[in-house]
GROMACS .gro file of C-alpha atoms in nm:
model
  352
    1MET     CA    1   7.424  -5.022  -6.440
    2HIS     CA    2   7.652  -4.797  -6.234
    3PHE     CA    3   7.701  -4.639  -5.894
    4TRP     CA    4   7.595  -4.277  -5.861
    5LEU     CA    5   7.793  -4.073  -5.607
    6LEU     CA    6   7.580  -3.836  -5.403
    7GLY     CA    7   7.867  -3.645  -5.237
    8LYS     CA    8   8.229  -3.552  -5.296
    9GLU     CA    9   8.373  -3.446  -4.963
   10ASP     CA   10   8.523  -3.691  -4.716
   11TYR     CA   11   8.667  -3.592  -4.385
   12LEU     CA   12   9.029  -3.678  -4.347
   13PHE     CA   13   9.348  -3.598  -4.170
   14ARG     CA   14   9.393  -3.488  -3.814
   15CYS     CA   15   9.758  -3.414  -3.729
   16VAL     CA   16   9.943  -3.282  -3.429
   17VAL     CA   17  10.315  -3.186  -3.441
   18TRP     CA   18  10.568  -3.162  -3.158
   19LEU     CA   19  10.940  -3.108  -3.211
   20CYS     CA   20  11.225  -3.198  -2.976
   21LEU     CA   21  11.566  -3.131  -3.124
   22PHE     CA   22  11.910  -3.080  -2.973
   23GLY     CA   23  12.036  -2.735  -2.902
   24GLY     CA   24  12.337  -2.520  -2.991
   25PRO     CA   25  12.443  -2.156  -2.965
   26ALA     CA   26  12.173  -1.906  -2.873
   27ASN     CA   27  12.128  -1.758  -3.220
   28PHE     CA   28  11.824  -1.730  -3.442
   29ALA     CA   29  11.813  -1.845  -3.805
   30MET     CA   30  11.583  -1.844  -4.101
   31ALA     CA   31  11.371  -2.151  -4.170
   32GLN     CA   32  11.528  -2.432  -4.368
   33ASN     CA   33  11.349  -2.704  -4.565
   34PHE     CA   34  11.439  -3.066  -4.493
   35SER     CA   35  11.319  -3.377  -4.672
   36ILE     CA   36  11.163  -3.657  -4.472
   37ASP     CA   37  11.365  -3.944  -4.618
   38ASN     CA   38  11.236  -4.297  -4.675
   39ALA     CA   39  10.889  -4.200  -4.555
   40GLN     CA   40  10.672  -4.511  -4.550
   41LEU     CA   41  10.351  -4.611  -4.382
   42VAL     CA   42  10.463  -4.815  -4.082
   43PRO     CA   43  10.337  -5.176  -4.059
   44ALA     CA   44   9.965  -5.184  -3.988
   45SER     CA   45   9.878  -5.243  -3.622
   46GLY     CA   46   9.630  -5.138  -3.357
   47THR     CA   47   9.801  -4.799  -3.337
   48GLY     CA   48   9.784  -4.703  -3.702
   49ASN     CA   49   9.735  -4.781  -4.070
   50VAL     CA   50   9.420  -4.982  -4.000
   51LEU     CA   51   9.089  -4.826  -4.101
   52ASP     CA   52   8.771  -4.961  -3.945
   53LEU     CA   53   8.500  -4.938  -4.211
   54GLU     CA   54   8.123  -4.958  -4.186
   55LEU     CA   55   7.879  -5.000  -4.476
   56GLU     CA   56   7.520  -4.888  -4.408
   57ALA     CA   57   7.272  -4.976  -4.681
   58GLY     CA   58   6.928  -4.895  -4.535
   59VAL     CA   59   6.690  -5.188  -4.576
   60LEU     CA   60   6.984  -5.405  -4.685
   61GLY     CA   61   7.136  -5.372  -4.339
   62ASN     CA   62   7.492  -5.288  -4.243
   63ASP     CA   63   7.827  -5.461  -4.192
   64THR     CA   64   8.183  -5.376  -4.084
   65ASP     CA   65   8.532  -5.471  -4.195
   66SER     CA   66   8.886  -5.336  -4.166
   67THR     CA   67   9.145  -5.250  -4.427
   68MET     CA   68   9.521  -5.225  -4.380
   69LEU     CA   69   9.709  -4.940  -4.547
   70SER     CA   70  10.056  -4.933  -4.698
   71GLY     CA   71  10.247  -4.687  -4.914
   72THR     CA   72  10.494  -4.400  -4.920
   73LEU     CA   73  10.497  -4.021  -4.899
   74THR     CA   74  10.747  -3.769  -5.029
   75SER     CA   75  10.727  -3.490  -4.775
   76SER     CA   76  10.931  -3.220  -4.605
   77VAL     CA   77  10.933  -2.989  -4.305
   78ASP     CA   78  11.045  -2.628  -4.265
   79LEU     CA   79  11.251  -2.594  -3.947
   80GLU     CA   80  11.360  -2.270  -3.783
   81TRP     CA   81  11.624  -2.257  -3.511
   82ASN     CA   82  11.495  -2.063  -3.210
   83GLY     CA   83  11.819  -2.057  -3.015
   84SER     CA   84  11.780  -2.387  -2.833
   85ASP     CA   85  11.586  -2.616  -3.065
   86TYR     CA   86  11.381  -2.612  -3.385
   87ASP     CA   87  11.031  -2.483  -3.451
   88VAL     CA   88  10.831  -2.630  -3.739
   89THR     CA   89  10.705  -2.349  -3.960
   90GLY     CA   90  10.585  -2.548  -4.261
   91TYR     CA   91  10.489  -2.897  -4.374
   92THR     CA   92  10.455  -3.019  -4.732
   93ILE     CA   93  10.346  -3.344  -4.892
   94SER     CA   94  10.474  -3.316  -5.249
   95SER     CA   95  10.353  -3.660  -5.354
   96GLY     CA   96  10.227  -3.978  -5.196
   97SER     CA   97  10.077  -4.312  -5.287
   98PHE     CA   98   9.876  -4.548  -5.069
   99SER     CA   99   9.709  -4.887  -5.114
  100ALA     CA  100   9.433  -5.052  -4.910
  101THR     CA  101   9.371  -5.423  -4.864
  102ASP     CA  102   9.041  -5.552  -4.998
  103VAL     CA  103   8.731  -5.554  -4.778
  104SER     CA  104   8.401  -5.740  -4.800
  105PHE     CA  105   8.058  -5.657  -4.659
  106SER     CA  106   7.765  -5.899  -4.629
  107LEU     CA  107   7.414  -5.752  -4.662
  108VAL     CA  108   7.062  -5.901  -4.658
  109LEU     CA  109   6.910  -6.078  -4.961
  110GLY     CA  110   7.251  -6.240  -5.010
  111ILE     CA  111   7.396  -5.919  -5.149
  112SER     CA  112   7.764  -5.848  -5.086
  113ALA     CA  113   7.987  -5.547  -5.152
  114GLU     CA  114   8.363  -5.577  -5.200
  115SER     CA  115   8.647  -5.336  -5.270
  116SER     CA  116   8.924  -5.427  -5.510
  117ASN     CA  117   9.274  -5.272  -5.545
  118MET     CA  118   9.174  -4.943  -5.382
  119GLY     CA  119   9.437  -4.672  -5.352
  120GLY     CA  120   9.524  -4.317  -5.437
  121ASP     CA  121   9.744  -4.014  -5.388
  122VAL     CA  122   9.805  -3.752  -5.117
  123THR     CA  123   9.938  -3.399  -5.177
  124THR     CA  124   9.954  -3.055  -5.017
  125ILE     CA  125   9.720  -2.822  -5.209
  126ALA     CA  126   9.922  -2.499  -5.183
  127PRO     CA  127  10.258  -2.580  -5.024
  128PRO     CA  128  10.386  -2.523  -4.773
  129SER     CA  129  10.115  -2.579  -4.517
  130ALA     CA  130  10.183  -2.313  -4.253
  131VAL     CA  131  10.261  -2.452  -3.908
  132VAL     CA  132  10.206  -2.235  -3.601
  133GLY     CA  133  10.281  -2.372  -3.257
  134GLY     CA  134  10.313  -2.721  -3.406
  135VAL     CA  135   9.965  -2.714  -3.563
  136PHE     CA  136   9.863  -2.695  -3.928
  137ALA     CA  137   9.528  -2.708  -4.106
  138GLY     CA  138   9.426  -3.050  -4.235
  139SER     CA  139   9.238  -2.877  -4.518
  140ASP     CA  140   9.576  -2.780  -4.665
  141HIS     CA  141   9.615  -3.141  -4.777
  142LEU     CA  142   9.419  -3.343  -5.032
  143LEU     CA  143   9.347  -3.715  -5.056
  144THR     CA  144   9.247  -3.844  -5.398
  145ILE     CA  145   9.112  -4.199  -5.439
  146ASN     CA  146   9.187  -4.281  -5.801
  147ARG     CA  147   9.258  -4.653  -5.814
  148GLY     CA  148   9.047  -4.965  -5.774
  149SER     CA  149   8.673  -5.018  -5.751
  150ILE     CA  150   8.379  -5.109  -5.527
  151ASN     CA  151   8.153  -5.388  -5.647
  152ALA     CA  152   7.797  -5.456  -5.526
  153ALA     CA  153   7.494  -5.629  -5.674
  154GLY     CA  154   7.692  -5.706  -5.988
  155ASN     CA  155   7.788  -5.344  -6.053
  156ALA     CA  156   8.125  -5.171  -6.015
  157PHE     CA  157   8.224  -4.814  -5.946
  158ASP     CA  158   8.567  -4.736  -6.101
  159PHE     CA  159   8.773  -4.480  -5.907
  160ALA     CA  160   9.009  -4.432  -6.202
  161ALA     CA  161   8.718  -4.313  -6.419
  162MET     CA  162   8.578  -4.085  -6.148
  163PRO     CA  163   8.832  -4.008  -5.872
  164ILE     CA  164   8.709  -3.887  -5.535
  165ALA     CA  165   8.891  -3.578  -5.404
  166ALA     CA  166   8.866  -3.535  -5.029
  167PRO     CA  167   9.031  -3.234  -4.857
  168GLY     CA  168   9.158  -3.297  -4.507
  169GLN     CA  169   8.998  -3.153  -4.196
  170GLY     CA  170   9.116  -3.085  -3.841
  171ASP     CA  171   9.443  -3.014  -3.661
  172GLY     CA  172   9.720  -3.161  -3.440
  173MET     CA  173  10.145  -3.362  -3.527
  174ILE     CA  174  10.497  -3.456  -3.634
  175GLN     CA  175  10.722  -3.613  -3.374
  176LEU     CA  176  11.101  -3.609  -3.416
  177THR     CA  177  11.328  -3.826  -3.202
  178PRO     CA  178  11.710  -3.800  -3.213
  179GLN     CA  179  11.865  -4.107  -3.374
  180SER     CA  180  12.225  -4.002  -3.433
  181ILE     CA  181  12.390  -3.676  -3.322
  182THR     CA  182  12.746  -3.588  -3.427
  183PRO     CA  183  12.928  -3.255  -3.472
  184PHE     CA  184  12.867  -3.294  -3.845
  185THR     CA  185  12.524  -3.455  -3.887
  186GLU     CA  186  12.204  -3.486  -3.688
  187ILE     CA  187  11.956  -3.756  -3.786
  188TYR     CA  188  11.607  -3.763  -3.642
  189ASP     CA  189  11.342  -4.033  -3.664
  190VAL     CA  190  11.015  -3.883  -3.787
  191LEU     CA  191  10.671  -4.014  -3.702
  192VAL     CA  192  10.374  -3.849  -3.873
  193THR     CA  193  10.031  -3.945  -3.739
  194ILE     CA  194   9.725  -3.859  -3.947
  195PRO     CA  195   9.394  -3.953  -3.780
  196THR     CA  196   9.119  -4.007  -4.037
  197ASN     CA  197   8.743  -3.988  -4.025
  198PHE     CA  198   8.558  -3.999  -4.356
  199SER     CA  199   8.211  -4.068  -4.490
  200GLN     CA  200   8.088  -4.123  -4.849
  201ASP     CA  201   7.733  -4.163  -4.980
  202PHE     CA  202   7.656  -4.364  -5.294
  203VAL     CA  203   7.376  -4.563  -5.456
  204ILE     CA  204   7.354  -4.938  -5.513
  205PRO     CA  205   7.139  -4.951  -5.828
  206GLY     CA  206   6.906  -5.221  -5.952
  207VAL     CA  207   6.871  -5.429  -5.636
  208PRO     CA  208   6.611  -5.702  -5.700
  209ILE     CA  209   6.268  -5.602  -5.568
  210LEU     CA  210   6.405  -5.288  -5.402
  211GLY     CA  211   6.554  -5.104  -5.700
  212ASP     CA  212   6.806  -4.832  -5.620
  213VAL     CA  213   6.926  -4.835  -5.256
  214ASN     CA  214   7.106  -4.546  -5.086
  215ALA     CA  215   7.421  -4.651  -4.901
  216ASN     CA  216   7.703  -4.496  -4.705
  217ILE     CA  217   8.055  -4.612  -4.628
  218SER     CA  218   8.250  -4.453  -4.343
  219GLY     CA  219   8.585  -4.516  -4.181
  220THR     CA  220   8.797  -4.415  -3.885
  221GLY     CA  221   9.159  -4.478  -3.797
  222SER     CA  222   9.506  -4.328  -3.824
  223VAL     CA  223   9.761  -4.314  -4.101
  224VAL     CA  224  10.111  -4.336  -3.950
  225VAL     CA  225  10.418  -4.255  -4.159
  226GLY     CA  226  10.777  -4.306  -4.045
  227GLY     CA  227  11.098  -4.165  -4.190
  228THR     CA  228  11.410  -3.965  -4.107
  229VAL     CA  229  11.533  -3.608  -4.132
  230THR     CA  230  11.905  -3.554  -4.186
  231ILE     CA  231  12.054  -3.214  -4.099
  232ASP     CA  232  12.409  -3.116  -4.195
  233VAL     CA  233  12.531  -2.903  -3.904
  234ALA     CA  234  12.909  -2.914  -3.956
  235GLY     CA  235  13.032  -2.567  -3.860
  236ASP     CA  236  12.684  -2.416  -3.892
  237PHE     CA  237  12.652  -2.305  -3.533
  238VAL     CA  238  12.368  -2.056  -3.593
  239ARG     CA  239  12.167  -2.317  -3.788
  240ASP     CA  240  12.081  -2.114  -4.097
  241GLY     CA  241  12.206  -2.368  -4.351
  242MET     CA  242  12.509  -2.155  -4.443
  243LEU     CA  243  12.866  -2.106  -4.324
  244THR     CA  244  12.902  -1.736  -4.242
  245CYS     CA  245  13.097  -1.495  -4.024
  246GLU     CA  246  12.850  -1.562  -3.743
  247ASP     CA  247  12.952  -1.927  -3.738
  248ILE     CA  248  13.329  -1.880  -3.729
  249ASP     CA  249  13.290  -1.603  -3.471
  250ALA     CA  250  13.084  -1.841  -3.256
  251LEU     CA  251  13.368  -2.092  -3.286
  252GLY     CA  252  13.622  -1.825  -3.189
  253SER     CA  253  13.416  -1.739  -2.882
  254ALA     CA  254  13.395  -2.106  -2.785
  255ILE     CA  255  13.773  -2.146  -2.815
  256ARG     CA  256  13.840  -1.836  -2.603
  257ALA     CA  257  13.593  -1.961  -2.341
  258GLY     CA  258  13.769  -2.298  -2.319
  259SER     CA  259  13.461  -2.489  -2.437
  260MET     CA  260  13.473  -2.868  -2.444
  261ASP     CA  261  13.148  -2.899  -2.639
  262ALA     CA  262  13.204  -3.163  -2.908
  263VAL     CA  263  13.001  -2.960  -3.159
  264TYR     CA  264  13.301  -2.725  -3.185
  265ASP     CA  265  13.557  -3.005  -3.214
  266LEU     CA  266  13.536  -3.005  -3.593
  267ASN     CA  267  13.849  -3.210  -3.658
  268GLN     CA  268  13.748  -3.457  -3.385
  269ASP     CA  269  14.084  -3.457  -3.208
  270GLY     CA  270  13.931  -3.428  -2.863
  271ALA     CA  271  14.005  -3.056  -2.817
  272VAL     CA  272  13.843  -2.727  -2.912
  273ASP     CA  273  14.129  -2.507  -3.027
  274SER     CA  274  14.287  -2.316  -3.314
  275SER     CA  275  14.310  -2.629  -3.527
  276ASP     CA  276  13.929  -2.636  -3.538
  277TYR     CA  277  13.934  -2.270  -3.640
  278GLU     CA  278  14.163  -2.351  -3.933
  279PHE     CA  279  13.955  -2.662  -4.017
  280TRP     CA  280  13.641  -2.449  -4.041
  281VAL     CA  281  13.808  -2.209  -4.286
  282THR     CA  282  13.993  -2.453  -4.510
  283ASP     CA  283  13.795  -2.778  -4.495
  284LEU     CA  284  13.439  -2.662  -4.439
  285LYS     CA  285  13.428  -2.315  -4.593
  286GLY     CA  286  13.683  -2.409  -4.857
  287THR     CA  287  13.884  -2.090  -4.856
  288VAL     CA  288  14.222  -1.968  -4.727
  289ILE     CA  289  14.332  -1.811  -4.400
  290GLY     CA  290  14.325  -1.433  -4.443
  291ASP     CA  291  14.019  -1.428  -4.671
  292ALA     CA  292  13.805  -1.187  -4.467
  293ASN     CA  293  13.533  -1.142  -4.731
  294PHE     CA  294  13.513  -1.510  -4.827
  295ASP     CA  295  13.579  -1.450  -5.196
  296GLY     CA  296  13.820  -1.745  -5.215
  297SER     CA  297  14.153  -1.562  -5.189
  298ALA     CA  298  14.361  -1.352  -4.950
  299ASP     CA  299  14.421  -1.034  -5.144
  300THR     CA  300  14.421  -0.656  -5.131
  301SER     CA  301  14.051  -0.635  -5.046
  302ASP     CA  302  14.117  -0.837  -4.732
  303PHE     CA  303  14.410  -0.614  -4.638
  304ASN     CA  304  14.181  -0.313  -4.676
  305ILE     CA  305  13.936  -0.476  -4.435
  306TRP     CA  306  14.220  -0.530  -4.187
  307ASN     CA  307  14.330  -0.169  -4.232
  308GLU     CA  308  13.978  -0.038  -4.165
  309ASN     CA  309  13.951  -0.238  -3.841
  310LYS     CA  310  14.311  -0.243  -3.718
  311PHE     CA  311  14.378  -0.208  -3.348
  312THR     CA  312  14.014  -0.250  -3.247
  313SER     CA  313  13.863  -0.510  -3.015
  314GLY     CA  314  13.532  -0.694  -3.024
  315THR     CA  315  13.586  -0.784  -3.390
  316GLY     CA  316  13.537  -1.107  -3.583
  317TRP     CA  317  13.655  -1.286  -3.894
  318CYS     CA  318  13.482  -1.047  -4.136
  319ASN     CA  319  13.664  -0.763  -3.956
  320ALA     CA  320  13.998  -0.938  -4.029
  321ASP     CA  321  14.032  -1.110  -3.689
  322PHE     CA  322  14.203  -1.410  -3.849
  323ASP     CA  323  14.326  -1.575  -3.529
  324GLY     CA  324  13.993  -1.557  -3.348
  325ASP     CA  325  14.119  -1.376  -3.040
  326GLY     CA  326  13.843  -1.113  -3.057
  327SER     CA  327  14.053  -0.823  -3.186
  328THR     CA  328  14.206  -0.705  -3.514
  329ASP     CA  329  14.574  -0.636  -3.457
  330THR     CA  330  14.928  -0.696  -3.579
  331SER     CA  331  14.900  -1.074  -3.544
  332ASP     CA  332  14.613  -1.072  -3.791
  333PHE     CA  333  14.815  -0.863  -4.036
  334ASN     CA  334  15.097  -1.115  -4.008
  335ILE     CA  335  14.853  -1.397  -4.085
  336TRP     CA  336  14.726  -1.212  -4.390
  337ASN     CA  337  15.083  -1.136  -4.498
  338GLU     CA  338  15.180  -1.504  -4.479
  339ASN     CA  339  14.887  -1.601  -4.701
  340LYS     CA  340  14.857  -1.297  -4.927
  341PHE     CA  341  14.779  -1.355  -5.291
  342THR     CA  342  14.691  -1.721  -5.239
  343SER     CA  343  14.365  -1.873  -5.353
  344ALA     CA  344  14.156  -2.170  -5.252
  345VAL     CA  345  14.134  -2.276  -5.617
  346ALA     CA  346  14.464  -2.350  -5.791
  347SER     CA  347  14.509  -2.157  -6.115
  348VAL     CA  348  14.560  -2.345  -6.442
  349PRO     CA  349  14.868  -2.224  -6.638
  350GLU     CA  350  14.826  -2.102  -6.992
  351PRO     CA  351  14.944  -2.356  -7.251
  352GLY     CA  352  15.288  -2.291  -7.398
   0.00000   0.00000   0.00000
């Protein structure tokens, strides 16, 4: 004899997401995708990863028990710099596995119902799940129970043979807290809270005297996942995930303004000056001084850029302002001349 499922949809997932990240220059950037590293369900406690379950079996009565959850998720967030902090624009669960401790329910007529080795997977149905104002739709995510079984009255329902797919429902949150902030790397603790509320009907068949008995199991609680997000920000002052003219021009502006902000002190010598400007070009960007178009060498094309912009003010690196003083002039030509026909990658001589 077997269990017969009467329904397929559980209600799952309620999330709310707030972000609080450190600021930088007032520039806007495109969204970047960051992995949530080492994401694990935090130890079960009264605040999360404990599901309170209730089994209602009609004339057989009802009983309650709790199960503790554990497992991991591989997930990511899309972050967009808004000029002072990050906005979350997307959230994706690419894979996830959870396990639930066994539970036992005592019913009348000496009948009991127990779960064994229950678990399953969590994914985002069509990633990424769009996030607007810190909120995304729970229905974008899918819980699949595909491991373990429920046993009652000598019969077992096998989740591996017939998985239960339950789309999430509801709104609400990812919380990021600064853990380590340096001019090169920002690490944030991530806490993902997923309130759950599900209900599943099934049948306990062949109960002595009573025959088939309709039953329902429901649960409430919160799944809480912790992890970290690591963002490489070295020299990326506009937070677009790339090192561009905007970034080195922001550094030039900071130097001219006499900034003491440690984010601009790239070589960590305690000062924001021309040595940081050179560090950005050679160590971070990996090119040579005088390479206006960032093609890896100071050559004729860079001279032509200088020539097109010579003796003008309000310029930047990509206009051949190689010393970062805000204008393209003779000093920049001299810098190009000192470095002309050099490359960031050493050439390999032809064999004799």
